Amino acid sequence: TVTPPVQKVGVRKSDYGRAPFGTPEHFYVAGSRGFRTYERTSGAPKLLSVDKSPESTAALQINGRLAFVGIGQGAPVPSNPVSQGWASAEGGLRIYDIAQPAAPKKLSDTFTKGVARRVQVSGGRAYVADMMGGLRMFDLTDPTHPSPAGVLERPGMVREVMIDHPWMVLAYDNEDRLEVWNIGGAQPELIAERDLDYTEDELFIDGDRLYVL
C-alpha cells in the first residue's frame, strides 16, 4: 500500500495548543490561556469561540455533548481552596457543555492540589492525571457538580492515564514507570508494573497493544 503525501490545506494560528480533539464537524483545542472551538472547513479551520482562562489548560477529552478540560499550571488562583502548598499549581477539572459549539457553556470547575496533565472519561467517571496530586477520580452523575470518587496517591507524579475499560494504565513523570490497573470492580486493583528507560510523553491503546510515545 502506497501512502499518499500529506498536503497542507490551511493554517490557523492561535496561542500554544496542548490538547487538540477532533469530531466530524469541529476541532476543540485546550492550550495556553483558554479553550477554543473551530469549525472544520476545506481550508484553514474557522474559529468559532474562545473561552479564556487565567490558567494554562493542558488536557482535553470530548464525550458526547461535554468537554472535559484539565486545568494546568499558571498564576495562583485565589478561588482555589486546595492549592495551599502548591504556589504555582491550581490544577483540576473544568467541564463545558458544547451542544452549541459556537457558544460553549462552562458547567463547573473542580480544583485539585496538583496539575492536570491528562483527562480520561469512562463509565460515568472522569480520571485526572494530576501530577503531584496523584490520580483523581470524579463521579459525573451531575456535570455541574462533579463529586470526588477516590484518589490514588502513588510514589511519583502521575503524568498520564489511559483507559480501555476495565484496564487503566498510569505513567509517572519522575519514576519512569508504567502501572496497569483493573477498574472493573468496586476499587482499582493493581495488576502489573513495568520500569521504563525514559520518561514517556503519551500513551495510546490500539486493540491489545499499548504504545508508549
mmCIF file with all atom_site columns, C-alpha atoms in Angstrom:
data_model
loop_
_atom_site.group_PDB
_atom_site.id
_atom_site.type_symbol
_atom_site.label_atom_id
_atom_site.label_alt_id
_atom_site.label_comp_id
_atom_site.label_asym_id
_atom_site.label_entity_id
_atom_site.label_seq_id
_atom_site.pdbx_PDB_ins_code
_atom_site.Cartn_x
_atom_site.Cartn_y
_atom_site.Cartn_z
_atom_site.occupancy
_atom_site.B_iso_or_equiv
_atom_site.pdbx_formal_charge
_atom_site.auth_seq_id
_atom_site.auth_comp_id
_atom_site.auth_asym_id
_atom_site.auth_atom_id
_atom_site.pdbx_PDB_model_num
ATOM 1   C CA . THR A 1 1   ? 0.000   0.000  0.000  1.00 0.00 ? 1   THR A CA 1
ATOM 2   C CA . VAL A 1 2   ? 1.362   3.382  -1.009 1.00 0.00 ? 2   VAL A CA 1
ATOM 3   C CA . THR A 1 3   ? 0.611   6.231  1.378  1.00 0.00 ? 3   THR A CA 1
ATOM 4   C CA . PRO A 1 4   ? -0.163  9.473  -0.469 1.00 0.00 ? 4   PRO A CA 1
ATOM 5   C CA . PRO A 1 5   ? 1.841   12.545 0.538  1.00 0.00 ? 5   PRO A CA 1
ATOM 6   C CA . VAL A 1 6   ? 0.363   14.791 3.211  1.00 0.00 ? 6   VAL A CA 1
ATOM 7   C CA . GLN A 1 7   ? -0.938  18.040 1.752  1.00 0.00 ? 7   GLN A CA 1
ATOM 8   C CA . LYS A 1 8   ? -1.304  21.234 3.772  1.00 0.00 ? 8   LYS A CA 1
ATOM 9   C CA . VAL A 1 9   ? -4.759  22.710 3.173  1.00 0.00 ? 9   VAL A CA 1
ATOM 10  C CA . GLY A 1 10  ? -4.697  25.631 5.580  1.00 0.00 ? 10  GLY A CA 1
ATOM 11  C CA . VAL A 1 11  ? -3.209  27.204 8.693  1.00 0.00 ? 11  VAL A CA 1
ATOM 12  C CA . ARG A 1 12  ? -4.985  28.746 11.645 1.00 0.00 ? 12  ARG A CA 1
ATOM 13  C CA . LYS A 1 13  ? -2.694  30.411 14.189 1.00 0.00 ? 13  LYS A CA 1
ATOM 14  C CA . SER A 1 14  ? -3.594  30.689 17.858 1.00 0.00 ? 14  SER A CA 1
ATOM 15  C CA . ASP A 1 15  ? -1.955  30.541 21.269 1.00 0.00 ? 15  ASP A CA 1
ATOM 16  C CA . TYR A 1 16  ? 0.037   27.432 22.129 1.00 0.00 ? 16  TYR A CA 1
ATOM 17  C CA . GLY A 1 17  ? -2.316  24.441 21.896 1.00 0.00 ? 17  GLY A CA 1
ATOM 18  C CA . ARG A 1 18  ? -1.536  21.399 24.025 1.00 0.00 ? 18  ARG A CA 1
ATOM 19  C CA . ALA A 1 19  ? -4.555  19.160 23.596 1.00 0.00 ? 19  ALA A CA 1
ATOM 20  C CA . PRO A 1 20  ? -6.460  19.087 20.292 1.00 0.00 ? 20  PRO A CA 1
ATOM 21  C CA . PHE A 1 21  ? -9.530  16.901 19.865 1.00 0.00 ? 21  PHE A CA 1
ATOM 22  C CA . GLY A 1 22  ? -11.447 16.404 16.615 1.00 0.00 ? 22  GLY A CA 1
ATOM 23  C CA . THR A 1 23  ? -15.028 15.435 15.762 1.00 0.00 ? 23  THR A CA 1
ATOM 24  C CA . PRO A 1 24  ? -16.502 15.072 12.248 1.00 0.00 ? 24  PRO A CA 1
ATOM 25  C CA . GLU A 1 25  ? -17.560 18.740 12.209 1.00 0.00 ? 25  GLU A CA 1
ATOM 26  C CA . HIS A 1 26  ? -15.340 20.540 14.725 1.00 0.00 ? 26  HIS A CA 1
ATOM 27  C CA . PHE A 1 27  ? -11.913 20.850 16.326 1.00 0.00 ? 27  PHE A CA 1
ATOM 28  C CA . TYR A 1 28  ? -11.501 21.632 20.005 1.00 0.00 ? 28  TYR A CA 1
ATOM 29  C CA . VAL A 1 29  ? -8.212  22.866 21.462 1.00 0.00 ? 29  VAL A CA 1
ATOM 30  C CA . ALA A 1 30  ? -7.202  23.311 25.095 1.00 0.00 ? 30  ALA A CA 1
ATOM 31  C CA . GLY A 1 31  ? -3.962  25.181 25.474 1.00 0.00 ? 31  GLY A CA 1
ATOM 32  C CA . SER A 1 32  ? -2.354  28.401 26.506 1.00 0.00 ? 32  SER A CA 1
ATOM 33  C CA . ARG A 1 33  ? -4.894  30.547 28.341 1.00 0.00 ? 33  ARG A CA 1
ATOM 34  C CA . GLY A 1 34  ? -8.089  29.091 27.053 1.00 0.00 ? 34  GLY A CA 1
ATOM 35  C CA . PHE A 1 35  ? -10.441 26.644 25.323 1.00 0.00 ? 35  PHE A CA 1
ATOM 36  C CA . ARG A 1 36  ? -11.071 27.141 21.601 1.00 0.00 ? 36  ARG A CA 1
ATOM 37  C CA . THR A 1 37  ? -13.649 25.742 19.194 1.00 0.00 ? 37  THR A CA 1
ATOM 38  C CA . TYR A 1 38  ? -13.099 25.547 15.441 1.00 0.00 ? 38  TYR A CA 1
ATOM 39  C CA . GLU A 1 39  ? -15.333 24.548 12.556 1.00 0.00 ? 39  GLU A CA 1
ATOM 40  C CA . ARG A 1 40  ? -13.850 22.163 10.002 1.00 0.00 ? 40  ARG A CA 1
ATOM 41  C CA . THR A 1 41  ? -13.576 23.644 6.522  1.00 0.00 ? 41  THR A CA 1
ATOM 42  C CA . SER A 1 42  ? -11.880 22.642 3.274  1.00 0.00 ? 42  SER A CA 1
ATOM 43  C CA . GLY A 1 43  ? -9.062  25.038 4.177  1.00 0.00 ? 43  GLY A CA 1
ATOM 44  C CA . ALA A 1 44  ? -7.989  26.596 7.467  1.00 0.00 ? 44  ALA A CA 1
ATOM 45  C CA . PRO A 1 45  ? -10.359 25.801 10.379 1.00 0.00 ? 45  PRO A CA 1
ATOM 46  C CA . LYS A 1 46  ? -12.781 28.619 11.247 1.00 0.00 ? 46  LYS A CA 1
ATOM 47  C CA . LEU A 1 47  ? -12.517 29.901 14.806 1.00 0.00 ? 47  LEU A CA 1
ATOM 48  C CA . LEU A 1 48  ? -15.954 29.831 16.446 1.00 0.00 ? 48  LEU A CA 1
ATOM 49  C CA . SER A 1 49  ? -15.289 30.626 20.102 1.00 0.00 ? 49  SER A CA 1
ATOM 50  C CA . VAL A 1 50  ? -12.625 31.284 22.712 1.00 0.00 ? 50  VAL A CA 1
ATOM 51  C CA . ASP A 1 51  ? -13.097 30.890 26.442 1.00 0.00 ? 51  ASP A CA 1
ATOM 52  C CA . LYS A 1 52  ? -10.042 32.499 28.010 1.00 0.00 ? 52  LYS A CA 1
ATOM 53  C CA . SER A 1 53  ? -8.835  31.375 31.410 1.00 0.00 ? 53  SER A CA 1
ATOM 54  C CA . PRO A 1 54  ? -6.175  32.600 33.847 1.00 0.00 ? 54  PRO A CA 1
ATOM 55  C CA . GLU A 1 55  ? -4.636  29.124 33.910 1.00 0.00 ? 55  GLU A CA 1
ATOM 56  C CA . SER A 1 56  ? -2.970  27.086 31.204 1.00 0.00 ? 56  SER A CA 1
ATOM 57  C CA . THR A 1 57  ? -5.246  24.215 30.176 1.00 0.00 ? 57  THR A CA 1
ATOM 58  C CA . ALA A 1 58  ? -3.255  21.089 29.429 1.00 0.00 ? 58  ALA A CA 1
ATOM 59  C CA . ALA A 1 59  ? -5.656  18.218 28.659 1.00 0.00 ? 59  ALA A CA 1
ATOM 60  C CA . LEU A 1 60  ? -8.909  17.632 26.795 1.00 0.00 ? 60  LEU A CA 1
ATOM 61  C CA . GLN A 1 61  ? -11.430 14.833 26.360 1.00 0.00 ? 61  GLN A CA 1
ATOM 62  C CA . ILE A 1 62  ? -14.712 15.137 24.429 1.00 0.00 ? 62  ILE A CA 1
ATOM 63  C CA . ASN A 1 63  ? -17.519 12.794 25.468 1.00 0.00 ? 63  ASN A CA 1
ATOM 64  C CA . GLY A 1 64  ? -20.850 13.389 23.746 1.00 0.00 ? 64  GLY A CA 1
ATOM 65  C CA . ARG A 1 65  ? -22.003 16.952 24.362 1.00 0.00 ? 65  ARG A CA 1
ATOM 66  C CA . LEU A 1 66  ? -19.477 17.519 27.149 1.00 0.00 ? 66  LEU A CA 1
ATOM 67  C CA . ALA A 1 67  ? -15.864 18.693 27.003 1.00 0.00 ? 67  ALA A CA 1
ATOM 68  C CA . PHE A 1 68  ? -13.581 17.812 29.912 1.00 0.00 ? 68  PHE A CA 1
ATOM 69  C CA . VAL A 1 69  ? -10.583 20.121 30.246 1.00 0.00 ? 69  VAL A CA 1
ATOM 70  C CA . GLY A 1 70  ? -7.642  19.536 32.547 1.00 0.00 ? 70  GLY A CA 1
ATOM 71  C CA . ILE A 1 71  ? -6.612  22.720 34.341 1.00 0.00 ? 71  ILE A CA 1
ATOM 72  C CA . GLY A 1 72  ? -2.858  23.047 34.246 1.00 0.00 ? 72  GLY A CA 1
ATOM 73  C CA . GLN A 1 73  ? -0.273  25.355 35.707 1.00 0.00 ? 73  GLN A CA 1
ATOM 74  C CA . GLY A 1 74  ? -0.373  29.120 35.859 1.00 0.00 ? 74  GLY A CA 1
ATOM 75  C CA . ALA A 1 75  ? -0.659  32.109 38.157 1.00 0.00 ? 75  ALA A CA 1
ATOM 76  C CA . PRO A 1 76  ? -2.198  31.379 41.592 1.00 0.00 ? 76  PRO A CA 1
ATOM 77  C CA . VAL A 1 77  ? -5.987  31.446 41.600 1.00 0.00 ? 77  VAL A CA 1
ATOM 78  C CA . PRO A 1 78  ? -7.434  32.766 44.899 1.00 0.00 ? 78  PRO A CA 1
ATOM 79  C CA . SER A 1 79  ? -10.682 30.835 44.329 1.00 0.00 ? 79  SER A CA 1
ATOM 80  C CA . ASN A 1 80  ? -8.837  27.509 44.537 1.00 0.00 ? 80  ASN A CA 1
ATOM 81  C CA . PRO A 1 81  ? -9.105  26.494 48.197 1.00 0.00 ? 81  PRO A CA 1
ATOM 82  C CA . VAL A 1 82  ? -6.873  23.417 47.889 1.00 0.00 ? 82  VAL A CA 1
ATOM 83  C CA . SER A 1 83  ? -3.775  24.925 46.256 1.00 0.00 ? 83  SER A CA 1
ATOM 84  C CA . GLN A 1 84  ? -2.092  25.674 49.570 1.00 0.00 ? 84  GLN A CA 1
ATOM 85  C CA . GLY A 1 85  ? 1.404   24.273 49.444 1.00 0.00 ? 85  GLY A CA 1
ATOM 86  C CA . TRP A 1 86  ? 1.473   24.376 45.643 1.00 0.00 ? 86  TRP A CA 1
ATOM 87  C CA . ALA A 1 87  ? 2.244   28.035 44.968 1.00 0.00 ? 87  ALA A CA 1
ATOM 88  C CA . SER A 1 88  ? 2.291   27.685 41.178 1.00 0.00 ? 88  SER A CA 1
ATOM 89  C CA . ALA A 1 89  ? -0.324  24.978 40.764 1.00 0.00 ? 89  ALA A CA 1
ATOM 90  C CA . GLU A 1 90  ? -4.087  25.208 40.630 1.00 0.00 ? 90  GLU A CA 1
ATOM 91  C CA . GLY A 1 91  ? -4.989  22.124 38.652 1.00 0.00 ? 91  GLY A CA 1
ATOM 92  C CA . GLY A 1 92  ? -8.325  20.452 38.354 1.00 0.00 ? 92  GLY A CA 1
ATOM 93  C CA . LEU A 1 93  ? -11.208 19.595 36.051 1.00 0.00 ? 93  LEU A CA 1
ATOM 94  C CA . ARG A 1 94  ? -13.293 22.045 34.015 1.00 0.00 ? 94  ARG A CA 1
ATOM 95  C CA . ILE A 1 95  ? -16.440 20.858 32.206 1.00 0.00 ? 95  ILE A CA 1
ATOM 96  C CA . TYR A 1 96  ? -18.168 22.570 29.272 1.00 0.00 ? 96  TYR A CA 1
ATOM 97  C CA . ASP A 1 97  ? -21.469 21.890 27.551 1.00 0.00 ? 97  ASP A CA 1
ATOM 98  C CA . ILE A 1 98  ? -20.606 22.024 23.819 1.00 0.00 ? 98  ILE A CA 1
ATOM 99  C CA . ALA A 1 99  ? -24.067 21.317 22.436 1.00 0.00 ? 99  ALA A CA 1
ATOM 100 C CA . GLN A 1 100 ? -23.669 24.690 20.727 1.00 0.00 ? 100 GLN A CA 1
ATOM 101 C CA . PRO A 1 101 ? -20.010 24.700 19.596 1.00 0.00 ? 101 PRO A CA 1
ATOM 102 C CA . ALA A 1 102 ? -20.039 28.426 18.835 1.00 0.00 ? 102 ALA A CA 1
ATOM 103 C CA . ALA A 1 103 ? -21.099 29.185 22.409 1.00 0.00 ? 103 ALA A CA 1
ATOM 104 C CA . PRO A 1 104 ? -19.708 26.580 24.848 1.00 0.00 ? 104 PRO A CA 1
ATOM 105 C CA . LYS A 1 105 ? -21.179 26.866 28.330 1.00 0.00 ? 105 LYS A CA 1
ATOM 106 C CA . LYS A 1 106 ? -18.904 26.306 31.316 1.00 0.00 ? 106 LYS A CA 1
ATOM 107 C CA . LEU A 1 107 ? -20.682 23.987 33.752 1.00 0.00 ? 107 LEU A CA 1
ATOM 108 C CA . SER A 1 108 ? -18.176 23.564 36.563 1.00 0.00 ? 108 SER A CA 1
ATOM 109 C CA . ASP A 1 109 ? -14.655 23.998 37.922 1.00 0.00 ? 109 ASP A CA 1
ATOM 110 C CA . THR A 1 110 ? -13.379 21.366 40.356 1.00 0.00 ? 110 THR A CA 1
ATOM 111 C CA . PHE A 1 111 ? -9.930  22.173 41.732 1.00 0.00 ? 111 PHE A CA 1
ATOM 112 C CA . THR A 1 112 ? -7.258  19.765 42.933 1.00 0.00 ? 112 THR A CA 1
ATOM 113 C CA . LYS A 1 113 ? -3.854  20.207 44.547 1.00 0.00 ? 113 LYS A CA 1
ATOM 114 C CA . GLY A 1 114 ? -1.846  19.161 41.500 1.00 0.00 ? 114 GLY A CA 1
ATOM 115 C CA . VAL A 1 115 ? -1.543  19.944 37.782 1.00 0.00 ? 115 VAL A CA 1
ATOM 116 C CA . ALA A 1 116 ? -3.934  18.096 35.474 1.00 0.00 ? 116 ALA A CA 1
ATOM 117 C CA . ARG A 1 117 ? -1.814  16.545 32.722 1.00 0.00 ? 117 ARG A CA 1
ATOM 118 C CA . ARG A 1 118 ? -4.370  14.160 31.187 1.00 0.00 ? 118 ARG A CA 1
ATOM 119 C CA . VAL A 1 119 ? -8.119  13.526 31.441 1.00 0.00 ? 119 VAL A CA 1
ATOM 120 C CA . GLN A 1 120 ? -9.980  10.337 30.548 1.00 0.00 ? 120 GLN A CA 1
ATOM 121 C CA . VAL A 1 121 ? -13.721 9.689  30.816 1.00 0.00 ? 121 VAL A CA 1
ATOM 122 C CA . SER A 1 122 ? -15.134 6.186  31.200 1.00 0.00 ? 122 SER A CA 1
ATOM 123 C CA . GLY A 1 123 ? -18.127 4.589  32.892 1.00 0.00 ? 123 GLY A CA 1
ATOM 124 C CA . GLY A 1 124 ? -19.578 7.832  34.209 1.00 0.00 ? 124 GLY A CA 1
ATOM 125 C CA . ARG A 1 125 ? -16.310 8.881  35.826 1.00 0.00 ? 125 ARG A CA 1
ATOM 126 C CA . ALA A 1 126 ? -13.521 11.304 34.979 1.00 0.00 ? 126 ALA A CA 1
ATOM 127 C CA . TYR A 1 127 ? -9.950  10.208 35.689 1.00 0.00 ? 127 TYR A CA 1
ATOM 128 C CA . VAL A 1 128 ? -7.445  13.048 36.043 1.00 0.00 ? 128 VAL A CA 1
ATOM 129 C CA . ALA A 1 129 ? -3.674  12.517 35.972 1.00 0.00 ? 129 ALA A CA 1
ATOM 130 C CA . ASP A 1 130 ? -2.911  15.275 38.474 1.00 0.00 ? 130 ASP A CA 1
ATOM 131 C CA . MET A 1 131 ? 0.891   15.010 38.623 1.00 0.00 ? 131 MET A CA 1
ATOM 132 C CA . MET A 1 132 ? 1.916   15.598 42.269 1.00 0.00 ? 132 MET A CA 1
ATOM 133 C CA . GLY A 1 133 ? -1.776  15.305 43.224 1.00 0.00 ? 133 GLY A CA 1
ATOM 134 C CA . GLY A 1 134 ? -1.945  11.644 42.175 1.00 0.00 ? 134 GLY A CA 1
ATOM 135 C CA . LEU A 1 135 ? -4.811  10.178 40.147 1.00 0.00 ? 135 LEU A CA 1
ATOM 136 C CA . ARG A 1 136 ? -8.099  11.932 40.904 1.00 0.00 ? 136 ARG A CA 1
ATOM 137 C CA . MET A 1 137 ? -11.455 10.320 40.141 1.00 0.00 ? 137 MET A CA 1
ATOM 138 C CA . PHE A 1 138 ? -14.771 12.165 39.865 1.00 0.00 ? 138 PHE A CA 1
ATOM 139 C CA . ASP A 1 139 ? -18.353 10.957 39.601 1.00 0.00 ? 139 ASP A CA 1
ATOM 140 C CA . LEU A 1 140 ? -20.085 12.673 36.664 1.00 0.00 ? 140 LEU A CA 1
ATOM 141 C CA . THR A 1 141 ? -23.707 11.982 37.566 1.00 0.00 ? 141 THR A CA 1
ATOM 142 C CA . ASP A 1 142 ? -24.152 15.760 37.780 1.00 0.00 ? 142 ASP A CA 1
ATOM 143 C CA . PRO A 1 143 ? -21.618 17.508 35.487 1.00 0.00 ? 143 PRO A CA 1
ATOM 144 C CA . THR A 1 144 ? -22.395 20.837 37.142 1.00 0.00 ? 144 THR A CA 1
ATOM 145 C CA . HIS A 1 145 ? -21.154 19.427 40.457 1.00 0.00 ? 145 HIS A CA 1
ATOM 146 C CA . PRO A 1 146 ? -18.664 16.561 39.898 1.00 0.00 ? 146 PRO A CA 1
ATOM 147 C CA . SER A 1 147 ? -18.196 14.690 43.153 1.00 0.00 ? 147 SER A CA 1
ATOM 148 C CA . PRO A 1 148 ? -14.891 13.129 44.306 1.00 0.00 ? 148 PRO A CA 1
ATOM 149 C CA . ALA A 1 149 ? -14.927 9.376  43.746 1.00 0.00 ? 149 ALA A CA 1
ATOM 150 C CA . GLY A 1 150 ? -11.487 8.483  45.045 1.00 0.00 ? 150 GLY A CA 1
ATOM 151 C CA . VAL A 1 151 ? -7.799  9.206  44.721 1.00 0.00 ? 151 VAL A CA 1
ATOM 152 C CA . LEU A 1 152 ? -4.710  7.090  44.073 1.00 0.00 ? 152 LEU A CA 1
ATOM 153 C CA . GLU A 1 153 ? -1.640  8.647  45.659 1.00 0.00 ? 153 GLU A CA 1
ATOM 154 C CA . ARG A 1 154 ? 1.321   6.637  44.434 1.00 0.00 ? 154 ARG A CA 1
ATOM 155 C CA . PRO A 1 155 ? 5.097   7.232  44.543 1.00 0.00 ? 155 PRO A CA 1
ATOM 156 C CA . GLY A 1 156 ? 5.956   9.712  41.815 1.00 0.00 ? 156 GLY A CA 1
ATOM 157 C CA . MET A 1 157 ? 3.926   12.211 39.789 1.00 0.00 ? 157 MET A CA 1
ATOM 158 C CA . VAL A 1 158 ? 1.070   10.777 37.698 1.00 0.00 ? 158 VAL A CA 1
ATOM 159 C CA . ARG A 1 159 ? 1.692   12.181 34.210 1.00 0.00 ? 159 ARG A CA 1
ATOM 160 C CA . GLU A 1 160 ? -0.520  10.005 32.016 1.00 0.00 ? 160 GLU A CA 1
ATOM 161 C CA . VAL A 1 161 ? -3.706  7.972  32.301 1.00 0.00 ? 161 VAL A CA 1
ATOM 162 C CA . MET A 1 162 ? -5.197  5.861  29.519 1.00 0.00 ? 162 MET A CA 1
ATOM 163 C CA . ILE A 1 163 ? -8.334  3.742  29.874 1.00 0.00 ? 163 ILE A CA 1
ATOM 164 C CA . ASP A 1 164 ? -9.606  0.808  27.848 1.00 0.00 ? 164 ASP A CA 1
ATOM 165 C CA . HIS A 1 165 ? -12.247 -0.490 30.255 1.00 0.00 ? 165 HIS A CA 1
ATOM 166 C CA . PRO A 1 166 ? -11.698 -2.384 32.509 1.00 0.00 ? 166 PRO A CA 1
ATOM 167 C CA . TRP A 1 167 ? -7.981  -1.615 32.164 1.00 0.00 ? 167 TRP A CA 1
ATOM 168 C CA . MET A 1 168 ? -6.337  1.615  33.244 1.00 0.00 ? 168 MET A CA 1
ATOM 169 C CA . VAL A 1 169 ? -2.680  2.426  32.533 1.00 0.00 ? 169 VAL A CA 1
ATOM 170 C CA . LEU A 1 170 ? -0.785  5.036  34.560 1.00 0.00 ? 170 LEU A CA 1
ATOM 171 C CA . ALA A 1 171 ? 2.609   6.524  33.741 1.00 0.00 ? 171 ALA A CA 1
ATOM 172 C CA . TYR A 1 172 ? 4.798   8.573  36.055 1.00 0.00 ? 172 TYR A CA 1
ATOM 173 C CA . ASP A 1 173 ? 6.821   11.664 35.221 1.00 0.00 ? 173 ASP A CA 1
ATOM 174 C CA . ASN A 1 174 ? 9.790   11.183 37.544 1.00 0.00 ? 174 ASN A CA 1
ATOM 175 C CA . GLU A 1 175 ? 9.701   7.433  38.156 1.00 0.00 ? 175 GLU A CA 1
ATOM 176 C CA . ASP A 1 176 ? 9.893   6.158  34.535 1.00 0.00 ? 176 ASP A CA 1
ATOM 177 C CA . ARG A 1 177 ? 7.286   3.545  35.390 1.00 0.00 ? 177 ARG A CA 1
ATOM 178 C CA . LEU A 1 178 ? 4.055   2.114  33.979 1.00 0.00 ? 178 LEU A CA 1
ATOM 179 C CA . GLU A 1 179 ? 1.268   0.556  36.018 1.00 0.00 ? 179 GLU A CA 1
ATOM 180 C CA . VAL A 1 180 ? -1.735  -1.454 34.819 1.00 0.00 ? 180 VAL A CA 1
ATOM 181 C CA . TRP A 1 181 ? -4.886  -1.373 36.952 1.00 0.00 ? 181 TRP A CA 1
ATOM 182 C CA . ASN A 1 182 ? -8.208  -3.189 36.803 1.00 0.00 ? 182 ASN A CA 1
ATOM 183 C CA . ILE A 1 183 ? -11.006 -0.655 37.406 1.00 0.00 ? 183 ILE A CA 1
ATOM 184 C CA . GLY A 1 184 ? -13.867 -3.083 36.750 1.00 0.00 ? 184 GLY A CA 1
ATOM 185 C CA . GLY A 1 185 ? -14.528 -3.686 40.458 1.00 0.00 ? 185 GLY A CA 1
ATOM 186 C CA . ALA A 1 186 ? -15.538 -1.551 43.392 1.00 0.00 ? 186 ALA A CA 1
ATOM 187 C CA . GLN A 1 187 ? -11.931 -0.386 43.890 1.00 0.00 ? 187 GLN A CA 1
ATOM 188 C CA . PRO A 1 188 ? -8.997  -0.127 41.425 1.00 0.00 ? 188 PRO A CA 1
ATOM 189 C CA . GLU A 1 189 ? -6.698  -3.161 41.627 1.00 0.00 ? 189 GLU A CA 1
ATOM 190 C CA . LEU A 1 190 ? -3.021  -3.021 40.656 1.00 0.00 ? 190 LEU A CA 1
ATOM 191 C CA . ILE A 1 191 ? -2.286  -5.808 38.140 1.00 0.00 ? 191 ILE A CA 1
ATOM 192 C CA . ALA A 1 192 ? 1.231   -5.157 36.837 1.00 0.00 ? 192 ALA A CA 1
ATOM 193 C CA . GLU A 1 193 ? 4.153   -2.720 36.894 1.00 0.00 ? 193 GLU A CA 1
ATOM 194 C CA . ARG A 1 194 ? 6.987   -2.114 34.443 1.00 0.00 ? 194 ARG A CA 1
ATOM 195 C CA . ASP A 1 195 ? 10.013  0.165  34.587 1.00 0.00 ? 195 ASP A CA 1
ATOM 196 C CA . LEU A 1 196 ? 10.920  2.223  31.519 1.00 0.00 ? 196 LEU A CA 1
ATOM 197 C CA . ASP A 1 197 ? 14.221  3.604  30.241 1.00 0.00 ? 197 ASP A CA 1
ATOM 198 C CA . TYR A 1 198 ? 12.804  7.072  29.670 1.00 0.00 ? 198 TYR A CA 1
ATOM 199 C CA . THR A 1 199 ? 10.030  9.459  30.638 1.00 0.00 ? 199 THR A CA 1
ATOM 200 C CA . GLU A 1 200 ? 7.037   8.847  28.382 1.00 0.00 ? 200 GLU A CA 1
ATOM 201 C CA . ASP A 1 201 ? 5.045   11.704 26.888 1.00 0.00 ? 201 ASP A CA 1
ATOM 202 C CA . GLU A 1 202 ? 1.847   9.957  25.796 1.00 0.00 ? 202 GLU A CA 1
ATOM 203 C CA . LEU A 1 203 ? 0.091   6.585  25.926 1.00 0.00 ? 203 LEU A CA 1
ATOM 204 C CA . PHE A 1 204 ? -2.013  5.074  23.156 1.00 0.00 ? 204 PHE A CA 1
ATOM 205 C CA . ILE A 1 205 ? -4.006  1.812  23.196 1.00 0.00 ? 205 ILE A CA 1
ATOM 206 C CA . ASP A 1 206 ? -4.874  0.046  19.952 1.00 0.00 ? 206 ASP A CA 1
ATOM 207 C CA . GLY A 1 207 ? -6.537  -3.332 20.342 1.00 0.00 ? 207 GLY A CA 1
ATOM 208 C CA . ASP A 1 208 ? -4.352  -5.478 22.588 1.00 0.00 ? 208 ASP A CA 1
ATOM 209 C CA . ARG A 1 209 ? -1.287  -3.249 22.295 1.00 0.00 ? 209 ARG A CA 1
ATOM 210 C CA . LEU A 1 210 ? -0.115  -0.290 24.348 1.00 0.00 ? 210 LEU A CA 1
ATOM 211 C CA . TYR A 1 211 ? 2.090   2.280  22.618 1.00 0.00 ? 211 TYR A CA 1
ATOM 212 C CA . VAL A 1 212 ? 4.344   4.481  24.745 1.00 0.00 ? 212 VAL A CA 1
ATOM 213 C CA . LEU A 1 213 ? 5.455   7.676  22.984 1.00 0.00 ? 213 LEU A CA 1
#
